[in-house]
Amino acid sequence: NQWSTLFSGIVSKASTLDVLSTGVAGNYNGALQVMTAEFQVLSPLVPTRESYYVRYCKQHAEGTWAVVDVSLDTIRPSPTVRCRRRPSGCLIQEMPNGYSKVTWVEHVEVDDGGVHNLYKQLVSSGHAFGARRWVSTLDRQCERLASLMASHIPTGDVGVITNQDGRKSMLKLAERMVISFCGGVSASTAHTWTTLSGTGADDVRVMTRKSVDDPGRPPGIVLSAATSFWLPVSPKRVFDFLRDEHSRSEWDILSNGGAVQEMAHIANGQDPGNCVSLLRVNSANSSQSNMLILQESCTNPTASFVIYAPVDIVAMNVVLNGGDPDYVALLPSGFAILPDGMTVTDVGMADSGGSSGSLLTVAFQILVDSVPTAKLSLGSVATVNNLIACTVERIKASLSCDNA
């Protein structure tokens, strides 16, 4: 469970089917379990990879651990298997001062026939599912975890968060928002989404689900729409543009041209782009109430994300005072930004002036009816399709002017 939560941008689902050995009491040495997992790239244009495998944990020497997966398909062959895990996993070595040295190996046999041309280069280069992506994600999540566990409020934090409990609650809420976003983008079989066919443009995937008795989501019918496209701009430029509250009005149709102000800022990594923010949209129309938006922006050398959700002011006040964030209803939308794989250097996204372009996924989750039993109208599907198309056009217009 912790593994799939930590790597929610890569693991779309995971379950343990059988525990063959629990290992030595309390420390997993010799633990052996049969698992199934599905791996994803955050785009509707890349099919997920599903594997059925055994995971073995072994203490190799004092201070050295190995966690290794290997597919079981040869024991129970299936004609539909498109991805076999050859021995893959990680070696963890204890270092002084409480550090760890992690060596990662991804060794898979896969049929990538269903990958869209836009993503072929990224996937075949190994950058989409490869070891570097796992290690970069692990590194980023360790930084985030250190920030969550910090006993003092760092100097980078500003705004309305005045106590440690409020900071923790807000980070916990943002983590749930990110996990929920990752679950609504790819063509995963894991989630309770139903893909609607023939709902407009071929390159927009529209899915629907009913939300009932889930305190973390508003009740009713939810539509999720996602699309991916290429931009001739470096991933860092795209990320900085989308996360900046000052340029938000250029693309965010729902903020309706209002001025966006950052009310709270939690830095949770060394890169200034790694943070959780609470934004207030001051509506140009004074009769409308001001809207709050929770946003997490996150970058590592292999991928970047800007994920946000409108939040209720009353519920958010509870969280800011350290209350339980699990009862705040969220429907996250946002962006996943990947390099296009054409000129991916070892510096990856860290290079500021790189000539490579970006692959941008835009995804929205929208409540179209607050009655879960209602019939889904074609009008609401058209509205979501239109929203995504307009957002894509605005981003292209802003960034190509920027690029000119």
Coordinates of C-alpha atoms in Angstrom, one line a residue:
N1 CA 0.0 0.0 0.0
Q2 CA 2.8 2.4 0.9
W3 CA 4.6 1.5 -2.3
S4 CA 1.7 2.3 -4.6
T5 CA 0.9 5.5 -2.7
L6 CA 4.6 6.7 -2.9
F7 CA 4.7 5.9 -6.6
S8 CA 1.2 7.0 -7.5
G9 CA 2.4 8.6 -10.7
I10 CA 3.8 5.3 -11.9
V11 CA 1.7 2.6 -10.2
S12 CA -2.0 2.8 -11.1
K13 CA -3.0 -0.2 -9.0
A14 CA -1.4 -2.9 -7.0
S15 CA -2.5 -5.8 -4.9
T16 CA -1.0 -8.7 -2.9
L17 CA -2.6 -11.9 -4.0
D18 CA -0.8 -14.3 -1.7
V19 CA 1.9 -14.1 1.0
L20 CA 4.1 -17.2 0.7
S21 CA 6.4 -16.1 3.5
T22 CA 6.3 -13.1 5.9
G23 CA 10.1 -13.3 6.4
V24 CA 11.9 -13.0 9.7
A25 CA 9.6 -11.5 12.4
G26 CA 9.2 -7.8 11.8
N27 CA 11.9 -7.1 9.2
Y28 CA 10.8 -8.7 5.9
N29 CA 14.1 -10.7 5.4
G30 CA 13.0 -13.6 3.3
A31 CA 9.5 -12.2 2.7
L32 CA 7.9 -13.6 -0.5
Q33 CA 4.6 -12.4 -1.9
V34 CA 2.6 -12.8 -5.1
M35 CA 1.5 -9.5 -6.5
T36 CA -0.2 -7.9 -9.4
A37 CA 0.5 -4.3 -10.4
E38 CA -0.3 -2.0 -13.3
F39 CA 2.1 0.7 -14.3
Q40 CA 1.2 3.9 -16.1
V41 CA 2.4 7.1 -17.8
L42 CA 0.1 10.0 -17.0
S43 CA -1.4 10.2 -20.5
P44 CA -4.5 8.6 -22.1
L45 CA -2.2 7.9 -25.2
V46 CA 0.0 5.3 -23.5
P47 CA -1.5 1.9 -22.5
T48 CA -0.8 0.7 -19.0
R49 CA 1.4 -2.3 -18.4
E50 CA 0.0 -5.0 -16.1
S51 CA 2.2 -7.6 -14.5
Y52 CA 1.6 -10.7 -12.3
Y53 CA 4.8 -11.4 -10.4
V54 CA 6.5 -12.5 -7.2
R55 CA 8.3 -10.1 -5.0
Y56 CA 11.2 -11.3 -2.8
C57 CA 12.9 -9.3 0.0
K58 CA 16.3 -10.4 1.2
Q59 CA 18.9 -8.9 3.6
H60 CA 22.0 -9.5 1.5
A61 CA 24.7 -8.5 3.9
E62 CA 24.8 -6.3 6.9
G63 CA 23.1 -3.0 5.9
T64 CA 22.3 -4.2 2.3
W65 CA 18.8 -5.2 1.1
A66 CA 17.4 -6.4 -2.1
V67 CA 13.8 -6.2 -3.2
V68 CA 13.3 -8.1 -6.4
D69 CA 10.3 -8.8 -8.7
V70 CA 10.0 -11.5 -11.3
S71 CA 7.0 -12.4 -13.5
L72 CA 5.2 -15.6 -12.9
D73 CA 3.6 -15.7 -16.4
T74 CA 5.8 -18.6 -17.4
I75 CA 4.2 -20.7 -14.7
R76 CA 0.7 -19.6 -15.6
P77 CA 1.0 -18.5 -19.2
S78 CA -1.6 -16.1 -20.6
P79 CA -1.9 -15.0 -24.2
T80 CA -3.0 -11.5 -23.1
V81 CA 0.1 -10.6 -21.2
R82 CA 1.8 -7.6 -22.8
C83 CA 4.4 -7.0 -20.1
R84 CA 6.7 -9.5 -18.3
R85 CA 9.0 -8.4 -15.4
R86 CA 12.3 -10.0 -15.8
P87 CA 14.3 -9.7 -12.5
S88 CA 13.7 -6.1 -11.6
G89 CA 13.8 -4.1 -8.4
C90 CA 16.3 -2.3 -6.2
L91 CA 19.3 -2.8 -4.0
I92 CA 19.4 -0.6 -0.9
Q93 CA 22.6 0.0 0.9
E94 CA 22.9 1.7 4.3
M95 CA 25.2 4.7 4.3
P96 CA 26.5 6.8 7.1
N97 CA 24.4 9.6 8.6
G98 CA 21.1 7.8 7.9
Y99 CA 21.3 8.0 4.1
S100 CA 20.7 5.1 1.7
K101 CA 22.3 4.3 -1.6
V102 CA 19.6 2.9 -4.0
T103 CA 20.4 1.1 -7.2
W104 CA 17.4 0.5 -9.4
V105 CA 16.9 -2.0 -12.2
E106 CA 13.9 -2.2 -14.5
H107 CA 14.2 -5.2 -16.8
V108 CA 11.0 -5.9 -18.7
E109 CA 9.8 -7.6 -21.9
V110 CA 6.9 -5.6 -23.3
D111 CA 4.7 -5.2 -26.3
D112 CA 4.4 -1.4 -26.9
G113 CA 2.2 -1.7 -30.0
G114 CA -0.5 0.5 -28.6
V115 CA 1.6 3.5 -27.7
H116 CA 0.6 6.7 -29.6
N117 CA 3.3 8.1 -32.0
L118 CA 3.7 11.2 -29.8
Y119 CA 5.0 9.0 -26.9
K120 CA 6.9 6.3 -28.9
Q121 CA 10.3 8.0 -28.5
L122 CA 9.9 8.6 -24.7
V123 CA 8.7 5.0 -24.1
S124 CA 11.3 3.3 -26.3
S125 CA 14.1 5.3 -24.8
G126 CA 13.2 3.8 -21.4
H127 CA 12.5 7.3 -19.9
A128 CA 8.7 6.7 -19.5
F129 CA 8.8 3.5 -17.4
G130 CA 12.5 3.1 -16.7
A131 CA 14.7 2.9 -13.6
R132 CA 15.6 6.6 -13.7
R133 CA 12.0 7.6 -13.4
W134 CA 11.6 5.4 -10.3
V135 CA 14.7 6.8 -8.6
S136 CA 13.7 10.4 -9.4
T137 CA 10.2 9.8 -8.0
L138 CA 11.7 8.1 -4.8
D139 CA 14.1 11.0 -4.4
R140 CA 11.3 13.6 -4.7
Q141 CA 9.0 11.7 -2.3
C142 CA 11.7 11.5 0.3
E143 CA 12.1 15.3 0.1
R144 CA 8.4 15.7 0.5
L145 CA 8.3 13.3 3.4
A146 CA 11.1 15.2 5.2
S147 CA 9.1 18.4 4.8
L148 CA 6.0 16.7 6.2
M149 CA 7.9 15.5 9.3
A150 CA 9.8 18.8 9.8
S151 CA 9.4 19.9 13.4
H152 CA 9.7 23.6 12.5
I153 CA 8.0 25.7 9.8
P154 CA 10.7 26.5 7.2
T155 CA 11.4 30.1 6.2
G156 CA 10.0 29.4 2.7
D157 CA 6.5 29.0 4.1
V158 CA 4.3 32.1 4.0
G159 CA 0.6 33.1 4.5
V160 CA -2.2 31.9 6.6
I161 CA -0.7 28.7 8.0
T162 CA 0.4 29.5 11.5
N163 CA 0.9 26.1 13.1
Q164 CA 2.5 22.8 12.5
D165 CA -0.8 20.8 12.6
G166 CA -2.3 23.0 9.9
R167 CA 0.8 22.5 7.7
K168 CA 0.6 18.7 8.1
S169 CA -3.1 18.6 7.4
M170 CA -2.7 20.7 4.2
L171 CA 0.2 18.5 3.0
K172 CA -1.9 15.4 3.7
L173 CA -4.9 16.8 1.7
A174 CA -2.6 17.7 -1.2
E175 CA -1.2 14.2 -1.3
R176 CA -4.7 12.8 -1.6
M177 CA -5.5 15.3 -4.3
V178 CA -2.4 14.1 -6.3
I179 CA -3.2 10.4 -5.9
S180 CA -6.8 11.1 -7.0
F181 CA -5.5 13.0 -10.1
C182 CA -3.2 10.2 -11.1
G183 CA -6.1 7.8 -10.9
G184 CA -8.2 9.7 -13.4
V185 CA -5.8 10.3 -16.3
S186 CA -4.6 7.0 -17.9
A187 CA -6.5 4.2 -19.4
S188 CA -6.1 2.1 -16.3
T189 CA -8.4 -0.8 -15.6
A190 CA -7.9 -0.2 -11.9
H191 CA -10.3 2.6 -11.4
T192 CA -14.1 2.7 -11.4
W193 CA -14.2 4.9 -14.4
T194 CA -16.3 3.9 -17.5
T195 CA -14.7 5.1 -20.8
L196 CA -17.3 6.7 -23.1
S197 CA -16.7 6.0 -26.7
G198 CA -17.7 8.3 -29.6
T199 CA -17.8 11.4 -27.4
G200 CA -16.1 13.9 -29.7
A201 CA -12.4 14.3 -30.6
D202 CA -10.5 11.0 -30.9
D203 CA -7.6 12.3 -28.8
V204 CA -9.7 13.3 -25.8
R205 CA -10.5 10.4 -23.4
V206 CA -13.7 11.0 -21.5
M207 CA -14.6 8.8 -18.6
T208 CA -17.4 8.9 -16.1
R209 CA -18.1 7.5 -12.6
K210 CA -20.7 7.8 -9.9
S211 CA -19.6 9.0 -6.5
V212 CA -21.6 7.8 -3.6
D213 CA -20.8 7.7 0.2
D214 CA -17.3 8.9 -0.3
P215 CA -16.5 11.8 2.1
G216 CA -13.5 12.8 0.1
R217 CA -15.5 13.4 -3.1
P218 CA -18.6 15.4 -3.8
P219 CA -21.6 13.0 -4.5
G220 CA -22.9 12.7 -8.0
I221 CA -21.8 12.0 -11.5
V222 CA -18.2 13.0 -12.3
L223 CA -16.7 13.3 -15.7
S224 CA -13.0 13.0 -16.3
A225 CA -11.6 14.3 -19.6
A226 CA -7.9 14.0 -20.5
T227 CA -5.8 14.7 -23.6
S228 CA -2.1 15.0 -24.5
F229 CA -0.3 17.1 -27.0
W230 CA 3.2 18.3 -27.9
L231 CA 4.6 21.8 -27.3
P232 CA 7.9 23.1 -28.8
V233 CA 8.9 24.5 -25.4
S234 CA 11.1 22.9 -22.7
P235 CA 9.4 21.1 -19.9
K236 CA 10.8 23.6 -17.4
R237 CA 9.3 26.5 -19.2
V238 CA 5.9 24.8 -19.4
F239 CA 6.0 23.9 -15.7
D240 CA 7.0 27.4 -14.6
F241 CA 4.2 29.0 -16.7
L242 CA 1.5 26.6 -15.4
R243 CA 2.4 26.8 -11.7
D244 CA 2.7 30.6 -11.5
E245 CA -0.5 32.2 -10.1
H246 CA 0.3 35.4 -12.1
S247 CA -0.1 33.7 -15.5
R248 CA -3.1 31.6 -14.4
S249 CA -5.7 33.8 -15.9
E250 CA -4.1 33.1 -19.3
W251 CA -5.3 29.5 -19.4
D252 CA -7.7 28.9 -16.5
I253 CA -11.2 29.4 -17.9
L254 CA -12.9 28.6 -14.5
S255 CA -11.1 31.4 -12.7
N256 CA -13.0 33.7 -15.1
G257 CA -10.3 36.3 -15.5
G258 CA -10.1 37.1 -11.8
A259 CA -6.9 38.0 -10.1
V260 CA -5.2 35.1 -8.4
Q261 CA -3.5 35.6 -5.0
E262 CA -1.4 33.1 -3.1
M263 CA -2.8 32.8 0.5
A264 CA -0.5 30.1 1.8
H265 CA 2.7 28.5 0.5
I266 CA 4.4 25.4 1.8
A267 CA 7.8 24.7 0.3
N268 CA 8.3 20.9 0.3
G269 CA 11.6 20.5 -1.7
Q270 CA 14.8 22.2 -2.7
D271 CA 13.5 23.3 -6.1
P272 CA 11.2 26.3 -5.7
G273 CA 8.7 24.6 -7.9
N274 CA 8.1 21.9 -5.3
C275 CA 5.4 23.4 -3.1
V276 CA 1.7 23.3 -2.0
S277 CA -0.2 26.5 -2.3
L278 CA -3.6 27.8 -1.3
L279 CA -4.8 30.3 -4.0
R280 CA -7.7 32.7 -3.8
V281 CA -9.4 33.8 -7.0
N282 CA -10.7 37.3 -6.6
S283 CA -13.6 37.4 -9.0
A284 CA -13.9 40.3 -11.3
N285 CA -17.7 40.1 -10.7
S286 CA -18.1 41.2 -7.1
S287 CA -21.5 39.4 -6.7
Q288 CA -19.7 36.0 -7.0
S289 CA -18.1 34.6 -3.9
N290 CA -14.3 34.3 -3.9
M291 CA -13.0 30.8 -4.8
L292 CA -10.2 28.9 -3.1
I293 CA -7.9 26.6 -5.0
L294 CA -5.5 24.0 -3.4
Q295 CA -2.5 23.4 -5.7
E296 CA 0.5 21.2 -5.6
S297 CA 3.3 21.7 -8.0
C298 CA 6.0 19.1 -8.2
T299 CA 9.1 18.6 -10.4
N300 CA 11.9 16.0 -10.7
P301 CA 14.3 15.3 -13.6
T302 CA 11.9 12.9 -15.3
A303 CA 8.4 14.5 -14.9
S304 CA 6.6 17.5 -13.5
F305 CA 3.0 18.0 -12.3
V306 CA 0.7 20.9 -11.5
I307 CA -2.4 19.6 -9.8
Y308 CA -5.2 21.6 -8.3
A309 CA -8.8 21.5 -7.0
P310 CA -11.4 24.0 -5.9
V311 CA -11.9 23.7 -2.2
D312 CA -14.7 24.9 0.1
I313 CA -13.6 27.9 2.3
V314 CA -15.3 26.4 5.5
A315 CA -13.7 23.0 5.0
M316 CA -10.3 24.6 4.3
N317 CA -10.4 26.6 7.5
V318 CA -10.8 23.3 9.4
V319 CA -7.7 21.9 7.7
L320 CA -5.7 25.1 8.3
N321 CA -6.4 24.6 12.0
G322 CA -5.1 21.1 11.9
G323 CA -8.4 19.3 11.4
D324 CA -8.9 16.0 9.5
P325 CA -8.4 16.6 5.8
D326 CA -10.1 13.3 4.8
Y327 CA -13.6 14.9 4.8
V328 CA -12.7 17.7 2.3
A329 CA -14.4 16.9 -1.0
L330 CA -12.0 17.2 -3.9
L331 CA -12.1 16.8 -7.6
P332 CA -8.6 17.4 -8.9
S333 CA -7.6 18.7 -12.3
G334 CA -4.2 19.6 -13.7
F335 CA -1.2 18.8 -15.8
A336 CA 1.5 16.2 -16.3
I337 CA 4.5 17.5 -18.1
L338 CA 7.1 15.1 -19.7
P339 CA 10.1 15.6 -21.9
D340 CA 9.3 14.5 -25.5
G341 CA 12.2 12.0 -25.5
M342 CA 13.8 13.6 -28.6
T343 CA 16.8 15.1 -26.9
V344 CA 16.6 13.9 -23.4
T345 CA 20.0 14.6 -21.9
D346 CA 21.3 13.4 -18.6
V347 CA 20.3 16.7 -17.2
G348 CA 16.7 16.0 -18.3
M349 CA 14.3 18.7 -17.2
A350 CA 16.9 20.6 -15.2
D351 CA 18.3 22.1 -18.3
S352 CA 16.7 25.5 -18.8
G353 CA 17.4 26.2 -22.4
G354 CA 17.2 22.7 -23.8
S355 CA 16.0 22.4 -27.3
S356 CA 13.6 19.5 -26.5
G357 CA 9.9 19.9 -26.5
S358 CA 7.3 18.8 -24.0
L359 CA 4.5 16.3 -23.9
L360 CA 1.7 17.9 -21.9
T361 CA -1.4 16.0 -20.5
V362 CA -4.3 18.2 -19.5
A363 CA -7.0 16.5 -17.3
F364 CA -10.2 17.7 -15.7
Q365 CA -12.5 16.1 -13.3
I366 CA -15.9 17.9 -13.1
L367 CA -19.1 17.2 -11.2
V368 CA -21.8 17.3 -13.9
D369 CA -24.8 16.3 -11.7
S370 CA -25.0 16.2 -7.9
V371 CA -27.5 13.3 -8.1
P372 CA -25.6 9.9 -8.5
T373 CA -28.6 8.3 -10.1
A374 CA -29.1 10.9 -12.8
K375 CA -28.7 10.1 -16.5
L376 CA -25.5 11.5 -18.1
S377 CA -26.5 14.2 -20.7
L378 CA -24.6 14.6 -23.9
G379 CA -24.6 18.3 -23.2
S380 CA -22.4 17.9 -20.2
V381 CA -19.9 15.7 -22.2
A382 CA -19.8 18.4 -24.9
T383 CA -19.2 21.1 -22.2
V384 CA -16.2 19.2 -20.8
N385 CA -14.9 18.5 -24.3
N386 CA -15.2 22.2 -25.0
L387 CA -13.5 23.2 -21.7
I388 CA -10.5 21.0 -22.5
A389 CA -10.2 22.2 -26.1
C390 CA -10.3 25.9 -25.0
T391 CA -7.7 25.3 -22.3
V392 CA -5.4 23.6 -24.8
E393 CA -5.7 26.4 -27.3
R394 CA -5.0 29.0 -24.6
I395 CA -1.9 27.2 -23.4
K396 CA -0.6 26.8 -27.0
A397 CA -1.3 30.5 -27.7
S398 CA 0.4 31.7 -24.5
L399 CA 3.5 29.5 -24.9
S400 CA 4.0 29.9 -28.6
C401 CA 3.9 33.7 -28.2
D402 CA 6.3 33.1 -25.3
N403 CA 8.5 31.0 -27.6
A404 CA 8.4 33.4 -30.6

